[in-house]
C-alpha cells in the first residue's frame, strides 16, 4: 500500500525582496569576521567580511514580517574595493586619502538612507534571492517622508553566517599552520645573536 503524496515547492515562508528601486534605511552593520575566499588560479586566503542591512518597508505578505536586504563586503577601503565603490556611490563623492587613512566608521551608517536598486536572481541551486546592485544618495525632494525603524532585530541568519565563517577560518588556519619539526625544539636565539 502506498501513501498519497503530492510533491510541491519549498514550504519556506522566505520571500526575497522585490526588485526595483526603493528608499532603504541602513538598520545594521555586521562584522562577520574572517572568511575563506577562493578565486580561480589563486591560493585561498582569509578576508575580513562585513554586511550592511537595509530595510525598505516591504513586508512578507504571508507573515507580515519586514523583508530586510543585506549586502556583504570585504572590509577594505582600497581603491578597487567594492565596499569603497559602494560607499562613494552612496555618499556621492570620493573619500580623500586622510579619510581612508583614519578609517571609515561603518557603524555610523546605521539610520542613513539610500536609494537602492534591487535585482532578483536565481542561485545555481534554483533558489530565488534579491541583491542590492547599487545604492545612491536620496534626492533632497524625497527626504521629507523618510522615517526610522526602531523595531529592527538582527535575523538569526547573520549569526549562522558568522558561525560558518568562523568554523571555515579556524579550519583554514589549522591547515596553514606549520608542522612541527626538530628545528622547532631548538632553543630560541639570545638577543645578541639576532641577525638584525
PDB file of C-alpha atoms in Angstrom:
ATOM      1  CA  UNK A   1       0.000   0.000   0.000  1.00  0.00           C
ATOM      2  CA  UNK A   2       1.334   3.439  -0.884  1.00  0.00           C
ATOM      3  CA  UNK A   3       0.850   6.759   0.852  1.00  0.00           C
ATOM      4  CA  UNK A   4      -0.697   9.547  -1.191  1.00  0.00           C
ATOM      5  CA  UNK A   5       1.974  12.238  -1.628  1.00  0.00           C
ATOM      6  CA  UNK A   6       1.839  15.476  -3.593  1.00  0.00           C
ATOM      7  CA  UNK A   7       5.296  16.989  -4.040  1.00  0.00           C
ATOM      8  CA  UNK A   8       5.300  20.775  -4.273  1.00  0.00           C
ATOM      9  CA  UNK A   9       7.786  23.581  -3.977  1.00  0.00           C
ATOM     10  CA  UNK A  10       9.501  24.504  -0.748  1.00  0.00           C
ATOM     11  CA  UNK A  11       7.384  25.166   2.334  1.00  0.00           C
ATOM     12  CA  UNK A  12       9.710  28.016   3.240  1.00  0.00           C
ATOM     13  CA  UNK A  13       7.981  31.279   4.055  1.00  0.00           C
ATOM     14  CA  UNK A  14      11.103  33.147   2.941  1.00  0.00           C
ATOM     15  CA  UNK A  15      10.372  35.691   0.249  1.00  0.00           C
ATOM     16  CA  UNK A  16      13.137  37.612  -1.491  1.00  0.00           C
ATOM     17  CA  UNK A  17      12.838  41.366  -1.618  1.00  0.00           C
ATOM     18  CA  UNK A  18      11.001  42.545  -4.757  1.00  0.00           C
ATOM     19  CA  UNK A  19      13.164  44.082  -7.472  1.00  0.00           C
ATOM     20  CA  UNK A  20      13.140  47.744  -8.385  1.00  0.00           C
ATOM     21  CA  UNK A  21      14.210  50.966  -6.692  1.00  0.00           C
ATOM     22  CA  UNK A  22      13.478  51.592  -3.026  1.00  0.00           C
ATOM     23  CA  UNK A  23      14.473  54.064  -0.366  1.00  0.00           C
ATOM     24  CA  UNK A  24      16.181  51.952   2.254  1.00  0.00           C
ATOM     25  CA  UNK A  25      17.408  52.756   5.740  1.00  0.00           C
ATOM     26  CA  UNK A  26      20.607  51.066   6.873  1.00  0.00           C
ATOM     27  CA  UNK A  27      19.421  49.281  10.021  1.00  0.00           C
ATOM     28  CA  UNK A  28      22.512  47.222  10.803  1.00  0.00           C
ATOM     29  CA  UNK A  29      26.234  46.924  10.152  1.00  0.00           C
ATOM     30  CA  UNK A  30      27.515  43.447  10.930  1.00  0.00           C
ATOM     31  CA  UNK A  31      31.097  42.303  11.484  1.00  0.00           C
ATOM     32  CA  UNK A  32      31.096  38.792  10.008  1.00  0.00           C
ATOM     33  CA  UNK A  33      34.739  38.074  10.861  1.00  0.00           C
ATOM     34  CA  UNK A  34      37.167  36.307   8.568  1.00  0.00           C
ATOM     35  CA  UNK A  35      36.013  34.078   5.745  1.00  0.00           C
ATOM     36  CA  UNK A  36      37.952  31.869   3.353  1.00  0.00           C
ATOM     37  CA  UNK A  37      37.936  33.245  -0.200  1.00  0.00           C
ATOM     38  CA  UNK A  38      38.914  31.223  -3.228  1.00  0.00           C
ATOM     39  CA  UNK A  39      39.343  32.651  -6.708  1.00  0.00           C
ATOM     40  CA  UNK A  40      40.258  30.632  -9.797  1.00  0.00           C
ATOM     41  CA  UNK A  41      44.010  30.393 -10.286  1.00  0.00           C
ATOM     42  CA  UNK A  42      44.831  31.920  -6.891  1.00  0.00           C
ATOM     43  CA  UNK A  43      45.506  30.369  -3.489  1.00  0.00           C
ATOM     44  CA  UNK A  44      42.758  30.565  -0.881  1.00  0.00           C
ATOM     45  CA  UNK A  45      43.062  33.356   1.666  1.00  0.00           C
ATOM     46  CA  UNK A  46      41.240  34.837   4.643  1.00  0.00           C
ATOM     47  CA  UNK A  47      39.290  38.060   4.133  1.00  0.00           C
ATOM     48  CA  UNK A  48      37.561  40.129   6.813  1.00  0.00           C
ATOM     49  CA  UNK A  49      33.861  40.440   5.900  1.00  0.00           C
ATOM     50  CA  UNK A  50      31.017  42.714   6.904  1.00  0.00           C
ATOM     51  CA  UNK A  51      27.400  43.194   5.887  1.00  0.00           C
ATOM     52  CA  UNK A  52      25.193  46.252   5.553  1.00  0.00           C
ATOM     53  CA  UNK A  53      21.489  45.533   6.131  1.00  0.00           C
ATOM     54  CA  UNK A  54      18.738  47.781   4.791  1.00  0.00           C
ATOM     55  CA  UNK A  55      15.011  47.986   5.469  1.00  0.00           C
ATOM     56  CA  UNK A  56      12.729  49.444   2.809  1.00  0.00           C
ATOM     57  CA  UNK A  57       9.355  48.894   4.425  1.00  0.00           C
ATOM     58  CA  UNK A  58       8.458  45.933   2.185  1.00  0.00           C
ATOM     59  CA  UNK A  59       6.759  43.093   4.064  1.00  0.00           C
ATOM     60  CA  UNK A  60       6.241  39.390   3.520  1.00  0.00           C
ATOM     61  CA  UNK A  61       2.538  39.067   2.651  1.00  0.00           C
ATOM     62  CA  UNK A  62       2.240  35.705   4.415  1.00  0.00           C
ATOM     63  CA  UNK A  63       3.995  36.519   7.689  1.00  0.00           C
ATOM     64  CA  UNK A  64       3.764  40.308   7.876  1.00  0.00           C
ATOM     65  CA  UNK A  65       7.492  40.479   8.684  1.00  0.00           C
ATOM     66  CA  UNK A  66       9.738  43.079   7.104  1.00  0.00           C
ATOM     67  CA  UNK A  67      11.826  41.850   4.191  1.00  0.00           C
ATOM     68  CA  UNK A  68      15.256  43.217   5.031  1.00  0.00           C
ATOM     69  CA  UNK A  69      18.033  43.014   2.476  1.00  0.00           C
ATOM     70  CA  UNK A  70      21.767  42.965   3.055  1.00  0.00           C
ATOM     71  CA  UNK A  71      24.938  43.135   1.057  1.00  0.00           C
ATOM     72  CA  UNK A  72      28.215  41.556   2.084  1.00  0.00           C
ATOM     73  CA  UNK A  73      31.612  43.175   1.546  1.00  0.00           C
ATOM     74  CA  UNK A  74      35.265  42.589   2.238  1.00  0.00           C
ATOM     75  CA  UNK A  75      36.301  45.153   4.865  1.00  0.00           C
ATOM     76  CA  UNK A  76      38.673  47.155   2.697  1.00  0.00           C
ATOM     77  CA  UNK A  77      38.838  50.725   1.514  1.00  0.00           C
ATOM     78  CA  UNK A  78      41.456  50.062  -1.175  1.00  0.00           C
ATOM     79  CA  UNK A  79      40.980  51.881  -4.476  1.00  0.00           C
ATOM     80  CA  UNK A  80      39.426  48.843  -6.184  1.00  0.00           C
ATOM     81  CA  UNK A  81      37.481  47.583  -3.143  1.00  0.00           C
ATOM     82  CA  UNK A  82      33.752  47.020  -3.664  1.00  0.00           C
ATOM     83  CA  UNK A  83      32.979  48.495  -0.234  1.00  0.00           C
ATOM     84  CA  UNK A  84      34.712  51.754  -1.129  1.00  0.00           C
ATOM     85  CA  UNK A  85      32.957  51.943  -4.511  1.00  0.00           C
ATOM     86  CA  UNK A  86      29.583  51.266  -2.864  1.00  0.00           C
ATOM     87  CA  UNK A  87      30.075  53.892  -0.145  1.00  0.00           C
ATOM     88  CA  UNK A  88      31.389  56.537  -2.547  1.00  0.00           C
ATOM     89  CA  UNK A  89      28.421  55.964  -4.843  1.00  0.00           C
ATOM     90  CA  UNK A  90      26.075  56.191  -1.841  1.00  0.00           C
ATOM     91  CA  UNK A  91      27.589  59.409  -0.440  1.00  0.00           C
ATOM     92  CA  UNK A  92      28.021  60.960  -3.903  1.00  0.00           C
ATOM     93  CA  UNK A  93      31.702  61.790  -3.535  1.00  0.00           C
ATOM     94  CA  UNK A  94      35.053  60.097  -3.173  1.00  0.00           C
ATOM     95  CA  UNK A  95      36.951  59.663   0.076  1.00  0.00           C
ATOM     96  CA  UNK A  96      40.210  61.542   0.332  1.00  0.00           C
ATOM     97  CA  UNK A  97      43.499  59.995   1.471  1.00  0.00           C
ATOM     98  CA  UNK A  98      43.152  61.368   5.019  1.00  0.00           C
ATOM     99  CA  UNK A  99      39.708  59.818   5.455  1.00  0.00           C
ATOM    100  CA  UNK A 100      40.940  56.463   4.201  1.00  0.00           C
ATOM    101  CA  UNK A 101      43.993  56.608   6.476  1.00  0.00           C
ATOM    102  CA  UNK A 102      41.816  57.476   9.503  1.00  0.00           C
ATOM    103  CA  UNK A 103      39.395  54.650   8.680  1.00  0.00           C
ATOM    104  CA  UNK A 104      35.726  54.793   7.769  1.00  0.00           C
ATOM    105  CA  UNK A 105      33.461  54.041  10.768  1.00  0.00           C
ATOM    106  CA  UNK A 106      30.888  51.725   9.202  1.00  0.00           C
ATOM    107  CA  UNK A 107      28.706  51.667  12.338  1.00  0.00           C
ATOM    108  CA  UNK A 108      27.848  55.316  11.615  1.00  0.00           C
ATOM    109  CA  UNK A 109      25.953  54.183   8.511  1.00  0.00           C
ATOM    110  CA  UNK A 110      23.126  52.940  10.728  1.00  0.00           C
ATOM    111  CA  UNK A 111      19.956  55.050  10.244  1.00  0.00           C
ATOM    112  CA  UNK A 112      21.285  56.572   6.999  1.00  0.00           C
ATOM    113  CA  UNK A 113      19.008  56.463   3.939  1.00  0.00           C
ATOM    114  CA  UNK A 114      19.959  55.373   0.457  1.00  0.00           C
ATOM    115  CA  UNK A 115      18.147  54.863  -2.833  1.00  0.00           C
ATOM    116  CA  UNK A 116      18.653  51.167  -3.523  1.00  0.00           C
ATOM    117  CA  UNK A 117      18.442  49.319  -6.812  1.00  0.00           C
ATOM    118  CA  UNK A 118      17.467  45.723  -6.122  1.00  0.00           C
ATOM    119  CA  UNK A 119      17.538  42.864  -8.618  1.00  0.00           C
ATOM    120  CA  UNK A 120      16.235  39.326  -8.231  1.00  0.00           C
ATOM    121  CA  UNK A 121      18.448  36.460  -9.324  1.00  0.00           C
ATOM    122  CA  UNK A 122      18.414  32.672  -9.155  1.00  0.00           C
ATOM    123  CA  UNK A 123      21.190  30.676  -7.497  1.00  0.00           C
ATOM    124  CA  UNK A 124      22.775  27.543  -9.003  1.00  0.00           C
ATOM    125  CA  UNK A 125      20.522  25.532  -6.678  1.00  0.00           C
ATOM    126  CA  UNK A 126      17.435  27.209  -8.176  1.00  0.00           C
ATOM    127  CA  UNK A 127      16.693  29.417  -5.156  1.00  0.00           C
ATOM    128  CA  UNK A 128      15.497  32.956  -5.864  1.00  0.00           C
ATOM    129  CA  UNK A 129      17.201  35.746  -3.989  1.00  0.00           C
ATOM    130  CA  UNK A 130      17.473  39.504  -4.164  1.00  0.00           C
ATOM    131  CA  UNK A 131      20.651  41.549  -4.227  1.00  0.00           C
ATOM    132  CA  UNK A 132      21.478  45.206  -3.942  1.00  0.00           C
ATOM    133  CA  UNK A 133      23.128  46.206  -7.204  1.00  0.00           C
ATOM    134  CA  UNK A 134      23.504  49.909  -6.418  1.00  0.00           C
ATOM    135  CA  UNK A 135      22.954  52.493  -3.704  1.00  0.00           C
ATOM    136  CA  UNK A 136      22.941  56.252  -4.231  1.00  0.00           C
ATOM    137  CA  UNK A 137      22.035  59.177  -2.024  1.00  0.00           C
ATOM    138  CA  UNK A 138      18.380  60.052  -1.664  1.00  0.00           C
ATOM    139  CA  UNK A 139      17.445  63.240  -3.575  1.00  0.00           C
ATOM    140  CA  UNK A 140      16.540  66.171  -1.298  1.00  0.00           C
ATOM    141  CA  UNK A 141      12.993  66.263  -2.677  1.00  0.00           C
ATOM    142  CA  UNK A 142      12.404  62.690  -1.444  1.00  0.00           C
ATOM    143  CA  UNK A 143      13.878  63.002   2.055  1.00  0.00           C
ATOM    144  CA  UNK A 144      10.835  64.532   3.781  1.00  0.00           C
ATOM    145  CA  UNK A 145       8.880  61.346   4.371  1.00  0.00           C
ATOM    146  CA  UNK A 146      11.734  59.062   5.404  1.00  0.00           C
ATOM    147  CA  UNK A 147      11.272  57.580   8.844  1.00  0.00           C
ATOM    148  CA  UNK A 148      13.430  55.411  11.063  1.00  0.00           C
ATOM    149  CA  UNK A 149      12.893  51.784  12.039  1.00  0.00           C
ATOM    150  CA  UNK A 150      13.231  51.297  15.774  1.00  0.00           C
ATOM    151  CA  UNK A 151      11.858  47.755  15.823  1.00  0.00           C
ATOM    152  CA  UNK A 152      14.698  46.090  13.905  1.00  0.00           C
ATOM    153  CA  UNK A 153      16.064  42.816  15.270  1.00  0.00           C
ATOM    154  CA  UNK A 154      19.018  41.092  13.610  1.00  0.00           C
ATOM    155  CA  UNK A 155      17.923  37.898  11.834  1.00  0.00           C
ATOM    156  CA  UNK A 156      19.333  34.556  13.026  1.00  0.00           C
ATOM    157  CA  UNK A 157      20.706  34.127   9.507  1.00  0.00           C
ATOM    158  CA  UNK A 158      23.564  36.534  10.286  1.00  0.00           C
ATOM    159  CA  UNK A 159      24.639  34.670  13.426  1.00  0.00           C
ATOM    160  CA  UNK A 160      24.557  31.422  11.465  1.00  0.00           C
ATOM    161  CA  UNK A 161      26.717  33.005   8.749  1.00  0.00           C
ATOM    162  CA  UNK A 162      29.185  34.296  11.379  1.00  0.00           C
ATOM    163  CA  UNK A 163      29.448  30.801  12.881  1.00  0.00           C
ATOM    164  CA  UNK A 164      30.003  29.200   9.461  1.00  0.00           C
ATOM    165  CA  UNK A 165      32.715  31.740   8.594  1.00  0.00           C
ATOM    166  CA  UNK A 166      34.408  31.236  11.968  1.00  0.00           C
ATOM    167  CA  UNK A 167      34.459  27.452  11.510  1.00  0.00           C
ATOM    168  CA  UNK A 168      35.858  27.754   7.976  1.00  0.00           C
ATOM    169  CA  UNK A 169      38.501  30.274   9.094  1.00  0.00           C
ATOM    170  CA  UNK A 170      39.594  28.044  12.000  1.00  0.00           C
ATOM    171  CA  UNK A 171      39.940  25.069   9.685  1.00  0.00           C
ATOM    172  CA  UNK A 172      41.889  27.158   7.159  1.00  0.00           C
ATOM    173  CA  UNK A 173      44.269  28.420   9.856  1.00  0.00           C
ATOM    174  CA  UNK A 174      44.783  24.893  11.168  1.00  0.00           C
ATOM    175  CA  UNK A 175      45.604  23.639   7.672  1.00  0.00           C
ATOM    176  CA  UNK A 176      48.012  26.536   7.095  1.00  0.00           C
ATOM    177  CA  UNK A 177      49.844  26.134  10.421  1.00  0.00           C
ATOM    178  CA  UNK A 178      53.415  24.882  10.005  1.00  0.00           C
ATOM    179  CA  UNK A 179      54.009  21.331  11.117  1.00  0.00           C
ATOM    180  CA  UNK A 180      56.408  20.699  13.971  1.00  0.00           C
ATOM    181  CA  UNK A 181      59.985  19.719  13.065  1.00  0.00           C
ATOM    182  CA  UNK A 182      63.105  19.040  15.080  1.00  0.00           C
ATOM    183  CA  UNK A 183      64.126  22.659  14.456  1.00  0.00           C
ATOM    184  CA  UNK A 184      61.114  23.754  16.474  1.00  0.00           C
ATOM    185  CA  UNK A 185      62.737  22.227  19.529  1.00  0.00           C
ATOM    186  CA  UNK A 186      65.916  24.322  19.167  1.00  0.00           C
ATOM    187  CA  UNK A 187      66.425  26.921  21.909  1.00  0.00           C
ATOM    188  CA  UNK A 188      65.486  30.487  20.964  1.00  0.00           C
ATOM    189  CA  UNK A 189      68.160  32.959  19.877  1.00  0.00           C
ATOM    190  CA  UNK A 190      69.747  35.124  22.522  1.00  0.00           C
ATOM    191  CA  UNK A 191      69.215  38.828  21.886  1.00  0.00           C
ATOM    192  CA  UNK A 192      72.877  39.287  20.992  1.00  0.00           C
ATOM    193  CA  UNK A 193      72.640  36.557  18.314  1.00  0.00           C
ATOM    194  CA  UNK A 194      69.744  38.111  16.393  1.00  0.00           C
ATOM    195  CA  UNK A 195      70.763  38.957  12.804  1.00  0.00           C
ATOM    196  CA  UNK A 196      69.285  42.496  12.882  1.00  0.00           C
TER     197      UNK A 196
END
